[in-house]
Coordinates of C-alpha atoms and ligand atoms in Angstrom, one line a residue:
X122 CA 35.9 27.0 25.0
X123 CA 37.3 30.4 26.0
X124 CA 40.6 31.9 25.0
X125 CA 42.4 28.5 24.4
X126 CA 46.1 28.1 24.5
X127 CA 47.7 26.2 21.7
X128 CA 51.1 24.6 21.3
X129 CA 53.3 25.7 18.4
X130 CA 56.5 24.1 17.0
X131 CA 58.1 26.9 15.1
X132 CA 60.6 24.8 13.1
X133 CA 63.4 25.5 10.7
X134 CA 61.9 23.5 7.9
X135 CA 58.3 22.9 9.0
X136 CA 56.0 24.4 11.7
X137 CA 52.9 23.0 13.4
X138 CA 50.1 24.0 15.8
X139 CA 48.5 21.5 18.2
X140 CA 45.9 21.6 20.9
X141 CA 45.2 19.3 23.9
X142 CA 41.9 18.6 25.5
X143 CA 40.4 15.6 27.5
X144 CA 41.3 13.4 24.5
X145 CA 44.9 14.3 24.7
X146 CA 46.9 16.3 22.2
X147 CA 46.3 16.5 18.4
X148 CA 47.7 18.5 15.5
X149 CA 45.4 21.1 14.0
X150 CA 45.0 21.9 10.3
X151 CA 44.5 20.1 7.1
X152 CA 46.4 16.9 6.2
X153 CA 49.2 16.2 8.6
X154 CA 49.3 19.8 9.7
X155 CA 52.8 20.6 8.6
X156 CA 53.2 24.2 7.4
X157 CA 56.6 24.7 5.6
X158 CA 58.4 27.6 7.3
X159 CA 58.7 29.4 4.0
X160 CA 57.6 33.0 3.5
X161 CA 57.3 35.1 0.3
X162 CA 57.1 38.8 0.6
X163 CA 55.2 40.2 -2.5
X164 CA 54.6 43.9 -3.0
X165 CA 50.9 43.1 -2.6
X166 CA 51.1 40.8 0.4
X167 CA 52.7 37.8 2.0
X168 CA 52.4 34.1 1.0
X169 CA 53.3 31.5 3.7
X170 CA 53.7 27.7 3.7
X171 CA 53.2 25.2 0.9
X172 CA 52.5 27.6 -1.9
X173 CA 55.5 29.8 -1.0
X174 CA 57.7 26.6 -0.9
X175 CA 56.3 25.3 -4.2
X176 CA 56.9 28.6 -6.0
X177 CA 60.2 29.3 -4.5
X178 CA 62.2 28.8 -7.7
X179 CA 60.1 31.5 -9.4
X180 CA 60.7 34.1 -6.7
X181 CA 64.3 33.4 -5.4
X182 CA 64.8 37.0 -4.1
X183 CA 61.6 37.4 -2.2
X184 CA 61.2 33.9 -0.7
X185 CA 62.7 33.1 2.7
X186 CA 63.3 29.7 4.3
X187 CA 65.2 28.6 7.4
X188 CA 64.9 32.1 9.0
X189 CA 65.1 30.3 12.4
X190 CA 68.8 30.2 11.7
X191 CA 68.9 34.0 11.9
X192 CA 66.4 34.8 14.6
X193 CA 67.8 36.9 17.5
X194 CA 71.4 36.6 16.3
X195 CA 73.9 39.2 15.1
X196 CA 74.8 39.2 11.4
X197 CA 78.4 38.7 12.3
X198 CA 77.7 35.6 14.3
X199 CA 75.6 34.1 11.5
X200 CA 78.3 34.8 9.0
X201 CA 80.9 33.1 11.3
X202 CA 78.7 30.0 11.5
X203 CA 78.5 29.9 7.7
X204 CA 75.5 31.9 6.6
X205 CA 72.7 29.9 5.1
X206 CA 72.6 29.9 1.3
X207 CA 70.1 32.1 -0.5
X208 CA 68.8 34.0 2.5
X209 CA 70.4 37.3 1.4
X210 CA 71.7 38.1 4.9
X211 CA 72.3 41.8 5.7
X212 CA 73.2 43.8 8.8
X213 CA 70.0 45.0 10.5
X214 CA 69.5 47.5 13.3
X215 CA 72.1 47.0 16.2
X216 CA 74.0 44.6 14.0
X217 CA 71.2 42.0 14.0
X218 CA 70.9 39.5 11.3
X219 CA 68.3 40.6 8.8
X220 CA 67.2 40.1 5.2
X221 CA 66.6 42.6 2.4
X222 CA 63.5 42.7 0.2
X223 CA 63.6 45.4 -2.4
X224 CA 64.5 48.5 -0.4
X225 CA 63.2 47.2 2.9
X226 CA 65.2 45.5 5.7
X227 CA 63.3 42.8 7.5
X228 CA 64.2 41.2 10.8
X229 CA 63.7 37.4 11.0
X230 CA 61.0 37.9 13.7
X231 CA 58.9 39.8 11.3
X232 CA 59.1 36.9 8.8
X233 CA 58.5 34.3 11.5
X234 CA 55.5 36.3 12.6
X235 CA 53.9 35.5 9.3
X236 CA 54.3 31.8 9.9
X237 CA 52.8 32.2 13.4
X238 CA 49.9 34.2 12.1
X239 CA 49.2 31.5 9.6
X240 CA 49.3 28.8 12.4
X241 CA 46.9 30.9 14.6
X242 CA 44.5 31.3 11.6
X243 CA 44.5 27.5 11.1
X244 CA 43.9 26.9 14.8
X245 CA 41.2 29.5 15.1
X246 CA 39.4 28.0 12.1
X247 CA 39.5 24.5 13.5
X248 CA 38.7 25.4 17.1
X249 CA 36.0 27.9 16.2
X250 CA 37.3 30.6 18.5
X251 CA 40.0 33.3 18.1
X252 CA 43.4 31.9 19.2
X253 CA 45.4 34.6 21.0
X254 CA 47.7 32.6 23.3
X255 CA 50.4 30.0 22.6
X256 CA 53.2 27.9 24.1
X257 CA 56.0 28.1 21.6
X258 CA 59.0 25.8 21.5
X259 CA 62.7 26.7 20.7
X260 CA 65.9 24.6 20.6
X261 CA 67.4 24.0 24.1
X262 CA 70.5 25.9 23.1
X263 CA 68.6 29.2 22.2
X264 CA 70.0 32.0 24.2
X265 CA 68.0 34.9 25.8
X266 CA 68.2 37.0 22.6
X267 CA 66.9 34.2 20.5
X268 CA 64.1 33.4 22.9
X269 CA 63.2 37.1 23.2
X270 CA 63.1 37.4 19.4
X271 CA 60.8 34.4 19.3
X272 CA 58.5 36.2 21.8
X273 CA 58.6 39.3 19.6
X274 CA 57.6 37.3 16.6
X275 CA 54.6 36.0 18.5
X276 CA 53.6 39.5 19.6
X277 CA 53.8 40.8 16.0
X278 CA 51.5 37.9 15.0
X279 CA 49.0 39.0 17.7
X280 CA 49.8 36.1 19.9
X281 CA 50.9 36.1 23.5
X282 CA 53.7 33.6 24.0
X283 CA 52.5 32.3 27.4
X284 CA 55.6 30.3 27.7
X285 CA 58.7 29.4 25.7
X286 CA 59.5 25.7 26.1
X287 CA 62.6 23.8 25.0
X288 CA 61.9 21.5 22.1
X289 CA 63.4 18.4 23.7
X290 CA 61.4 19.0 26.9
X291 CA 58.2 19.2 24.8
X292 CA 59.1 16.0 23.1
X293 CA 59.6 14.3 26.4
X294 CA 56.3 15.6 27.7
X295 CA 54.5 14.3 24.7
X296 CA 55.6 10.8 25.8
X297 CA 54.4 11.3 29.3
X298 CA 57.9 11.4 30.6
X299 CA 58.1 13.2 33.9
X300 CA 54.4 13.1 34.6
X301 CA 53.7 11.9 38.1
X302 CA 57.2 10.6 38.4
X303 CA 58.6 9.6 41.7
X304 CA 61.8 8.2 40.3
X305 CA 64.6 10.0 38.6
X306 CA 64.9 9.2 34.9
X307 CA 67.5 10.3 32.3
X308 CA 66.2 10.9 28.8
X309 CA 68.1 11.4 25.5
X310 CA 66.2 13.4 22.9
X311 CA 67.6 12.7 19.4
X312 CA 66.3 15.4 16.9
X313 CA 67.4 15.0 13.3
X314 CA 65.5 17.4 11.0
X315 CA 66.1 18.7 7.5
X316 CA 69.3 20.7 8.2
X317 CA 70.1 20.4 11.9
X318 CA 70.9 17.7 14.5
X319 CA 70.2 18.4 18.1
X320 CA 70.9 16.0 20.9
X321 CA 69.7 16.8 24.4
X322 CA 70.1 14.9 27.6
X323 CA 67.3 15.6 30.1
X324 CA 66.9 14.6 33.7
X325 CA 63.5 14.1 35.4
X326 CA 63.7 15.5 38.8
X327 CA 61.4 13.4 41.0
X328 CA 58.5 15.3 42.4
X329 CA 55.1 14.7 43.9
X330 CA 53.7 14.2 40.5
X331 CA 50.9 16.8 40.8
X332 CA 51.8 19.0 38.0
X333 CA 53.0 19.1 34.4
X334 CA 54.9 22.3 34.3
X335 CA 57.9 21.0 32.5
X336 CA 60.1 22.4 35.2
X337 CA 61.0 19.0 36.6
X338 CA 62.6 18.2 33.3
X339 CA 66.1 19.7 33.5
X340 CA 68.5 20.0 30.5
X341 CA 71.7 18.3 31.5
X342 CA 73.6 18.8 28.2
X343 CA 73.1 19.6 24.6
X344 CA 75.2 18.9 21.6
X345 CA 74.5 19.3 18.0
X346 CA 75.5 20.2 14.5
X347 CA 73.7 23.0 12.8
X348 CA 74.9 21.7 9.4
X349 CA 73.8 18.1 9.6
X350 CA 70.4 16.8 8.6
X351 CA 68.2 15.0 6.1
X352 CA 69.3 17.5 3.4
X353 CA 72.9 16.2 3.7
X354 CA 71.6 12.7 3.0
X355 CA 69.9 14.0 -0.1
X356 CA 73.2 15.7 -1.1
X357 CA 75.1 12.4 -0.6
X358 CA 72.7 10.6 -2.9
X359 CA 73.0 13.4 -5.5
X360 CA 76.8 13.2 -5.4
X361 CA 76.6 9.4 -6.0
X362 CA 74.0 9.6 -8.8
X363 CA 75.3 12.7 -10.6
X364 CA 78.0 11.0 -12.8
X365 CA 75.7 8.3 -14.3
X366 CA 72.9 11.0 -14.6
X367 CA 75.2 13.3 -16.5
X368 CA 76.5 10.5 -18.7
X369 CA 72.9 9.7 -19.6
X370 CA 72.2 13.4 -20.3
X371 CA 75.3 13.6 -22.4
X372 CA 76.6 16.7 -20.6
X373 CA 76.4 18.7 -17.4
X374 CA 73.0 19.0 -15.7
X375 CA 71.2 22.3 -15.7
X376 CA 70.2 23.9 -12.4
X377 CA 66.7 22.7 -13.1
X378 CA 68.0 19.2 -13.8
X379 CA 70.0 19.3 -10.5
X380 CA 66.8 20.3 -8.6
X381 CA 65.0 17.3 -10.2
X382 CA 67.8 15.0 -9.2
X383 CA 67.7 16.4 -5.7
X384 CA 64.0 15.9 -5.4
X385 CA 64.3 12.3 -6.7
X386 CA 67.1 11.7 -4.2
X387 CA 64.8 12.9 -1.3
X388 CA 61.9 10.7 -2.6
X389 CA 64.2 7.7 -2.8
X390 CA 65.5 8.3 0.7
X391 CA 62.0 8.6 2.2
X392 CA 60.9 5.4 0.3
X393 CA 63.9 3.5 1.7
X394 CA 62.7 4.2 5.2
X395 CA 59.9 1.5 4.6
X396 CA 61.1 -0.6 1.6
X397 CA 64.4 -2.3 0.8
X398 CA 64.8 -1.0 -2.7
X399 CA 63.4 1.8 -4.8
X400 CA 63.4 3.2 -8.3
X401 CA 62.7 6.9 -8.9
X402 CA 62.1 8.2 -12.4
X403 CA 63.2 11.6 -13.7
X404 CA 61.3 12.4 -16.8
X405 CA 62.9 14.2 -19.7
X406 CA 61.6 15.0 -23.2
X407 CA 63.7 12.2 -24.7
X408 CA 62.9 9.6 -22.1
X409 CA 63.3 8.9 -18.4
X410 CA 66.3 8.3 -16.3
X411 CA 66.0 6.0 -13.3
X412 CA 67.6 6.4 -10.0
X413 CA 67.8 2.9 -8.5
X414 CA 68.8 2.8 -4.8
X415 CA 68.7 0.2 -2.1
X416 CA 69.0 0.5 1.6
X417 CA 72.5 -1.0 1.9
X418 CA 73.8 1.6 -0.6
X419 CA 72.0 4.5 1.2
X420 CA 73.5 3.3 4.5
X421 CA 77.0 3.3 3.1
X422 CA 76.4 6.8 1.7
X423 CA 75.1 7.9 5.1
X424 CA 78.0 6.4 7.1
X425 CA 80.0 9.6 7.4
X426 CA 76.9 11.5 8.6
X427 CA 76.1 8.7 11.0
X428 CA 79.6 8.9 12.4
X429 CA 79.2 12.6 13.0
X430 CA 75.9 12.0 14.9
X431 CA 77.6 9.3 17.0
X432 CA 80.4 11.8 17.9
X433 CA 77.8 14.4 19.0
X434 CA 75.9 11.9 21.1
X435 CA 79.1 10.8 22.9
X436 CA 80.1 14.4 23.5
X437 CA 76.7 15.2 25.1
X438 CA 76.9 12.0 27.2
X439 CA 80.3 13.0 28.4
X440 CA 79.1 16.6 29.2
X441 CA 76.2 15.2 31.2
X442 CA 78.6 13.1 33.3
X443 CA 78.0 9.9 31.4
X444 CA 74.7 8.9 32.9
X445 CA 72.9 5.7 32.0
X446 CA 70.0 6.6 29.6
X447 CA 66.6 5.3 30.5
X448 CA 64.7 6.5 27.4
X449 CA 65.4 7.7 24.0
X450 CA 62.9 10.0 22.2
X451 CA 63.1 10.4 18.4
X452 CA 62.2 13.8 16.9
X453 CA 62.4 15.1 13.3
X454 CA 61.5 13.6 10.0
X455 CA 65.0 12.1 9.4
X456 CA 64.7 9.8 12.4
X457 CA 62.5 7.6 10.2
X458 CA 65.7 6.4 8.4
X459 CA 66.1 2.9 9.9
X460 CA 69.9 3.3 10.2
X461 CA 69.4 6.5 12.2
X462 CA 67.0 4.7 14.6
X463 CA 69.4 1.8 15.0
X464 CA 72.3 4.2 15.7
X465 CA 70.3 6.0 18.4
X466 CA 69.3 2.7 20.0
X467 CA 72.9 1.4 19.9
X468 CA 74.6 4.4 21.3
X469 CA 72.2 4.8 24.3
X470 CA 71.5 1.1 24.8
X471 CA 67.7 1.3 24.8
X472 CA 65.1 0.9 22.1
X473 CA 63.9 4.4 21.1
X474 CA 60.4 5.6 21.5
X475 CA 58.6 5.6 18.2
X476 CA 55.0 5.6 19.2
X477 CA 54.4 9.2 18.1
X478 CA 55.1 10.7 14.6
X479 CA 58.6 12.3 14.9
X480 CA 57.4 15.2 12.9
X481 CA 54.7 16.2 15.4
X482 CA 56.0 15.1 18.7
X483 CA 57.3 18.6 19.7
X484 CA 54.0 20.3 18.9
X485 CA 52.0 17.7 20.8
X486 CA 54.2 18.3 23.9
X487 CA 53.8 22.0 23.5
X488 CA 50.0 21.5 23.5
X489 CA 50.1 19.4 26.7
X490 CA 52.1 22.1 28.4
X491 CA 49.5 24.7 27.1
X492 CA 46.7 22.6 28.5
X493 CA 48.2 22.7 32.0
X494 CA 48.8 26.4 31.8
X495 CA 45.2 26.9 30.7
X496 CA 44.2 25.1 33.9
X497 CA 42.9 22.0 32.1
X498 CA 43.1 18.6 33.7
X499 CA 45.7 16.3 32.4
X500 CA 45.8 13.8 35.2
X501 CA 42.7 12.0 33.8
X502 CA 44.2 9.1 32.1
X503 CA 47.6 9.4 33.6
X504 CA 47.1 7.0 36.4
X505 CA 49.4 4.2 37.4
X506 CA 47.2 1.5 35.9
X507 CA 46.3 0.5 32.4
X508 CA 42.8 2.0 32.0
X509 CA 41.4 -0.4 29.4
X510 CA 42.5 -4.0 28.5
X511 CA 44.9 -4.4 25.6
X512 CA 44.8 -7.2 23.2
X513 CA 45.2 -8.6 19.7
X514 CA 42.8 -9.6 17.0
X515 CA 42.5 -13.4 16.4
X516 CA 40.8 -15.3 13.6
X517 CA 37.1 -14.4 13.1
X518 CA 37.3 -11.0 14.7
X519 CA 37.7 -12.1 18.3
X520 CA 40.1 -10.4 20.8
X521 CA 42.8 -12.2 22.7
X522 CA 43.3 -10.1 25.8
X523 CA 47.0 -9.7 26.6
X524 CA 47.0 -7.1 29.5
X525 CA 43.9 -6.7 31.5
X526 CA 42.4 -3.5 32.7
X527 CA 43.7 -2.0 35.9
X528 CA 47.0 -3.9 35.6
X529 CA 49.7 -1.8 37.3
X530 CA 52.2 -0.1 35.0
X531 CA 54.7 -1.2 34.0
X532 CA 53.0 -4.4 32.8
X533 CA 53.9 -7.1 30.3
X534 CA 52.5 -10.2 28.8
X535 CA 53.7 -12.9 26.3
X536 CA 51.5 -15.3 24.3
X537 CA 52.0 -17.6 21.4
X538 CA 49.9 -17.5 18.3
X539 CA 49.9 -19.4 15.0
X540 CA 48.5 -19.2 11.5
X541 CA 45.2 -20.5 10.2
X542 CA 46.0 -20.9 6.6
X543 CA 48.6 -23.0 4.9
X544 CA 51.6 -21.3 3.4
X545 CA 51.0 -17.9 5.0
X546 CA 54.1 -15.8 4.5
X547 CA 52.9 -12.8 6.4
X548 CA 50.9 -12.3 9.6
X549 CA 48.9 -9.2 10.2
X550 CA 48.7 -8.1 13.8
X551 CA 46.0 -5.8 15.0
X552 CA 46.4 -4.2 18.4
X553 CA 43.1 -3.2 20.1
X554 CA 41.9 -1.7 23.4
X555 CA 38.7 -2.4 25.2
X556 CA 36.7 -4.7 27.4
X557 CA 34.5 -6.3 24.8
X558 CA 35.2 -9.7 23.3
X559 CA 34.9 -8.8 19.6
X560 CA 37.2 -6.5 17.7
X561 CA 34.3 -4.5 16.3
X562 CA 33.4 -3.3 19.8
X563 CA 36.9 -2.3 20.7
X564 CA 39.2 0.6 19.8
X565 CA 41.8 0.0 17.2
X566 CA 45.2 1.1 18.3
X567 CA 47.6 -0.1 15.6
X568 CA 48.3 -2.7 13.0
X569 CA 51.6 -4.1 11.8
X570 CA 52.8 -7.0 9.7
X571 CA 55.3 -9.8 10.3
X572 CA 56.6 -10.5 6.8
X573 CA 58.9 -12.8 5.0
X574 CA 57.9 -16.0 6.8
X575 CA 58.9 -19.3 5.0
X576 CA 55.7 -21.0 3.8
X577 CA 54.5 -23.5 6.4
X578 CA 51.3 -25.5 7.0
X579 CA 48.7 -23.8 9.1
X580 CA 49.4 -24.1 12.8
X581 CA 53.1 -24.7 12.5
X582 CA 54.5 -21.1 12.7
X583 CA 55.1 -20.0 16.3
X584 CA 54.4 -16.3 16.6
X585 CA 55.4 -15.0 19.9
X586 CA 53.7 -11.7 20.8
X587 CA 55.0 -9.5 23.6
X588 CA 53.1 -6.6 25.1
X589 CA 54.9 -4.2 27.3
X590 CA 53.4 -1.0 28.8
X591 CA 56.1 1.0 30.5
X592 CA 55.8 3.4 33.4
X593 CA 55.0 6.3 31.0
X594 CA 52.1 4.4 29.5
X595 CA 53.8 3.7 26.2
X596 CA 52.8 0.3 24.7
X597 CA 55.4 -1.6 22.7
X598 CA 54.2 -4.7 20.9
X599 CA 56.8 -7.1 19.6
X600 CA 56.1 -10.2 17.4
X601 CA 58.7 -12.8 16.5
X602 CA 58.1 -16.0 14.5
X603 CA 60.4 -18.4 16.3
X604 CA 61.2 -20.9 13.6
X605 CA 62.4 -18.2 11.1
X606 CA 63.4 -15.5 13.6
X607 CA 61.4 -12.9 11.6
X608 CA 60.4 -10.0 13.9
X609 CA 58.4 -6.8 13.8
X610 CA 57.2 -4.3 16.3
X611 CA 54.9 -1.3 16.8
X612 CA 54.5 1.3 19.6
X613 CA 51.5 3.4 20.6
X614 CA 50.3 5.6 23.4
X615 CA 46.9 4.0 24.2
X616 CA 45.7 6.9 26.4
X617 CA 45.7 9.4 23.5
X618 CA 42.4 9.9 21.9
X619 CA 40.5 8.5 24.8
X620 CA 38.6 10.4 27.5
X621 CA 37.7 9.1 31.0
X622 CA 34.0 9.3 30.0
X623 CA 34.7 6.8 27.2
X624 CA 36.6 4.5 29.6
X625 CA 33.6 4.5 31.9
X626 CA 31.2 3.9 29.0
X627 CA 33.3 1.0 27.6
X628 CA 33.4 -0.6 31.0
X629 CA 29.7 -0.3 31.5
X630 CA 29.0 -1.7 28.0
X631 CA 31.3 -4.7 28.7
X632 CA 29.2 -5.6 31.8
X633 CA 26.0 -5.1 30.0
X634 CA 27.0 -7.3 27.1
X635 CA 29.1 -9.8 29.0
X636 CA 26.8 -12.8 28.3
X637 CA 26.3 -12.3 24.6
X638 CA 30.0 -11.3 24.1
X639 CA 31.1 -14.5 25.7
X640 CA 28.8 -16.5 23.5
X641 CA 30.0 -14.7 20.4
X642 CA 33.6 -15.3 21.3
X643 CA 33.0 -19.0 21.9
X644 CA 31.1 -19.4 18.6
X645 CA 34.0 -17.7 16.7
X646 CA 36.5 -20.0 18.3
X647 CA 34.3 -23.0 17.5
X648 CA 34.0 -22.0 13.8
X649 CA 37.8 -21.5 13.5
X650 CA 38.6 -24.8 15.1
X651 CA 35.9 -26.7 13.3
X652 CA 37.2 -25.4 10.0
X653 CA 40.7 -26.6 10.7
X654 CA 39.3 -30.0 11.7
X655 CA 37.2 -30.3 8.5
X656 CA 40.1 -29.3 6.3
X657 CA 42.5 -32.0 7.6
X658 CA 39.7 -34.7 7.8
X659 CA 38.8 -34.1 4.2
X660 CA 42.4 -34.2 3.1
X661 CA 43.0 -37.4 5.0
X662 CA 39.9 -38.9 3.5
X663 CA 41.2 -38.2 0.0
X664 CA 44.5 -39.9 0.8
X665 CA 43.4 -42.8 2.9
X666 CA 39.7 -43.3 2.2
X667 CA 40.4 -46.4 0.2
X668 CA 41.6 -48.2 3.3
X669 CA 38.2 -47.7 5.1
X670 CA 34.8 -49.4 4.7
X671 CA 31.8 -47.6 3.2
X672 CA 29.7 -47.7 6.4
X673 CA 32.4 -45.9 8.3
X674 CA 32.8 -43.3 5.6
X675 CA 29.1 -42.7 5.4
X676 CA 29.0 -42.1 9.2
X677 CA 31.9 -39.7 9.0
X678 CA 30.2 -37.8 6.2
X679 CA 27.1 -37.4 8.5
X680 CA 29.3 -35.8 11.2
X681 CA 31.0 -33.5 8.7
X682 CA 27.6 -32.4 7.3
X683 CA 26.3 -31.7 10.8
X684 CA 29.3 -29.6 11.7
X685 CA 29.2 -27.7 8.4
X686 CA 25.6 -26.9 9.2
X687 CA 26.7 -25.2 12.5
X688 CA 29.3 -23.2 10.7
X689 CA 26.8 -22.0 8.1
X690 CA 24.4 -21.0 10.8
X691 CA 27.2 -19.2 12.8
X692 CA 28.0 -17.2 9.7
X693 CA 24.4 -16.3 9.1
X694 CA 23.2 -15.5 12.6
X695 CA 25.7 -16.3 15.3
X696 CA 23.2 -15.3 18.0
X697 CA 21.1 -18.3 17.2
X698 CA 23.8 -20.9 17.5
X699 CA 23.5 -23.3 20.4
X700 CA 27.2 -23.3 21.4
X701 CA 26.9 -26.4 23.5
X702 CA 25.4 -28.4 20.6
X703 CA 28.0 -27.0 18.3
X704 CA 30.7 -28.1 20.7
X705 CA 29.2 -31.6 21.0
X706 CA 29.0 -31.9 17.2
X707 CA 32.7 -31.0 16.9
X708 CA 33.6 -33.5 19.6
X709 CA 31.6 -36.2 17.9
X710 CA 33.5 -35.6 14.6
X711 CA 36.8 -35.6 16.4
X712 CA 36.0 -39.0 17.9
X713 CA 34.6 -40.4 14.7
X714 CA 37.7 -39.3 12.8
X715 CA 40.1 -41.4 15.0
X716 CA 39.9 -44.4 12.6
X717 CA 40.5 -42.1 9.6
X718 CA 43.5 -40.6 11.5
X719 CA 45.0 -44.1 12.0
X720 CA 44.3 -45.1 8.4
X721 CA 46.1 -42.0 7.2
X722 CA 49.2 -42.8 9.2
X723 CA 49.2 -46.4 7.9
X724 CA 48.7 -45.1 4.4
X725 CA 51.7 -42.7 4.7
X726 CA 53.9 -45.4 6.2
X727 CA 52.9 -47.8 3.5
X728 CA 53.7 -45.3 0.9
X729 CA 57.2 -45.1 2.4
X730 CA 57.2 -48.9 1.9
X731 CA 58.2 -49.9 5.4
X732 CA 55.8 -52.8 5.6
X733 CA 54.0 -51.4 8.6
X734 CA 50.7 -53.1 9.5
X735 CA 49.2 -50.7 11.9
X736 CA 49.6 -48.1 14.6
X737 CA 50.0 -49.1 18.2
X738 CA 48.5 -47.3 21.2
X739 CA 50.9 -44.9 22.9
Ligands
LIG923 P1 63.0 20.6 10.9 O1 63.1 20.2 12.3 O2 64.3 21.1 10.3 O3 61.9 21.6 10.7 P2 61.7 18.1 10.0 O4 61.7 17.5 11.3 O5 60.4 18.5 9.4 O6 62.7 19.3 10.0 O7 62.5 17.1 9.0 C1 62.6 17.3 7.6 C2 63.5 16.2 7.1 O8 63.0 14.9 7.3 C3 63.7 16.3 5.6 O9 65.1 16.2 5.3 C4 63.0 15.1 5.0 O10 63.5 14.6 3.8 C5 63.1 14.1 6.1 N1 62.1 13.1 6.1 C6 60.8 13.2 6.1 N2 60.2 12.0 6.0 C7 61.2 11.1 5.9 C8 61.2 9.7 5.7 N3 60.1 8.9 5.7 N4 62.4 9.0 5.7 C9 63.5 9.7 5.7 N5 63.6 11.1 5.9 C10 62.4 11.8 5.9
LIG924 MG1 62.2 20.2 14.2

């Protein structure tokens, strides 16, 4: 690889670097790759990211966060907008917003350059070559001055900003929106971060679909609130919890106590994105105080903020000429809050895209843009058909194919599934991709759970599973248990992480193994069904055995033993099972159990004391 181009999301709260190759885009760096946009200027050097953030309280006058709020703006303008707390804003050269460290005045681009340098270092380390070029994203509303200052920050960091791309455009690109599109499409990008809310309405200008230059994504309108974000949710929780906390403390909380309460509030908020109720402990020398919060309470605290978001969305829609919205893309950590997701879906009337992590979606889009600018091919898996079959895991590790390879996009399929164990209250769904018959030979795409089912006997729940691949190649899987109405869903981008070479290899392997795969799948199904049969036959025998003669019961036992023998062999060495003989043994047991079946009905009717003699033919 020579002189790669990376994609950078230079965020207010967190920044990331990503890179795209034949496998699609991925975030670089350790962990999830998020680098807090926090910079500390020490006399001996500069500290960036996690450690600067963690030690912020110790160095309040030399640590800077949220510098993106200052970049390329005049000090007067920033003051008018309500200067961010704790940044030590001063007038720089030409009236520009700047900060003071000791006797030095620093421009925000100098601070941002440190974040960019750190990202370039992370990327160089992982790619194994010096990284000198990047696509960098900025909010859609950034003016020329702010864009130029961002370029300057890159230059100071030794990076060439090959292109500056709008954040919402990058997010849309990450979802494949606008790639090879012949039809117009209107997209709402809903970005709720730590401190800002940005709503953008984009329009895909239909083209010949040969490129991915982002220029066929036009910004129709933007609206937002630079003082509305996840931090405000934390503050609302703090305001709610402070009186009982101070009552427990027996006096006003210290600044340190306030910070611990705020941190607990943020933890509780994040936890409530996945669970219904949470308890966060704040440890003190004389015991611990517990912050107990449930989702309903969080939502009522969030209501005023949700109302403000809704107002912004309506304003942007009106500015854009009230178009119908085809897609909603979620960006920013705070869009994990279920009430925020629901609001976005409700206002725009479509289920939002959630396949990609909202924290990284902008960086991924920037990387895709960089790949095109570097001359890399991105058309590989972006065809109009589903490149590999999509399916779901069934009992025993077999795959039930839902959408077969080469289906035209959009494509959809619906199938009904049930449980294999009595009283199951949760069903795990595993979405896989590939041509082979067994899960172990396919690519795992996602897992999710359908929870809270009322206990029912095996085979009674009706789990309807829907697969939908839309024109952008995003797969949405929905599951609903029809008796209880419980539902769950997951989204993925199946093409990411997969090269055309792999697609070819998987196809070739499926042909090569077709016979053995079919055999294996058949044996698995036989084992699953034979087990169910044996379970109910043994149960019926316990209940109604007394009504039957010894010779019959002995014959039945013989059939059971034979079938169990096949199951045991299938478990030891499935390759050696004669599937036809297995099938015949199962049929034989089924036939032999008819009398038992009738006896069981008679027995249960007798136990109801209806005086029934027998069961008539249908
Ligand atoms: P920015 O765009 O400002 O850089 P991010 O997109 O990184 O910000 O979002 C940071 C915000 O997301 C924080 O307020 C954080 O508390 C919030 N957040 C992160 N994860 C979750 C979660 N699981 N549930 C709710 N909020 C979350
Ligand atoms: Mg952001």
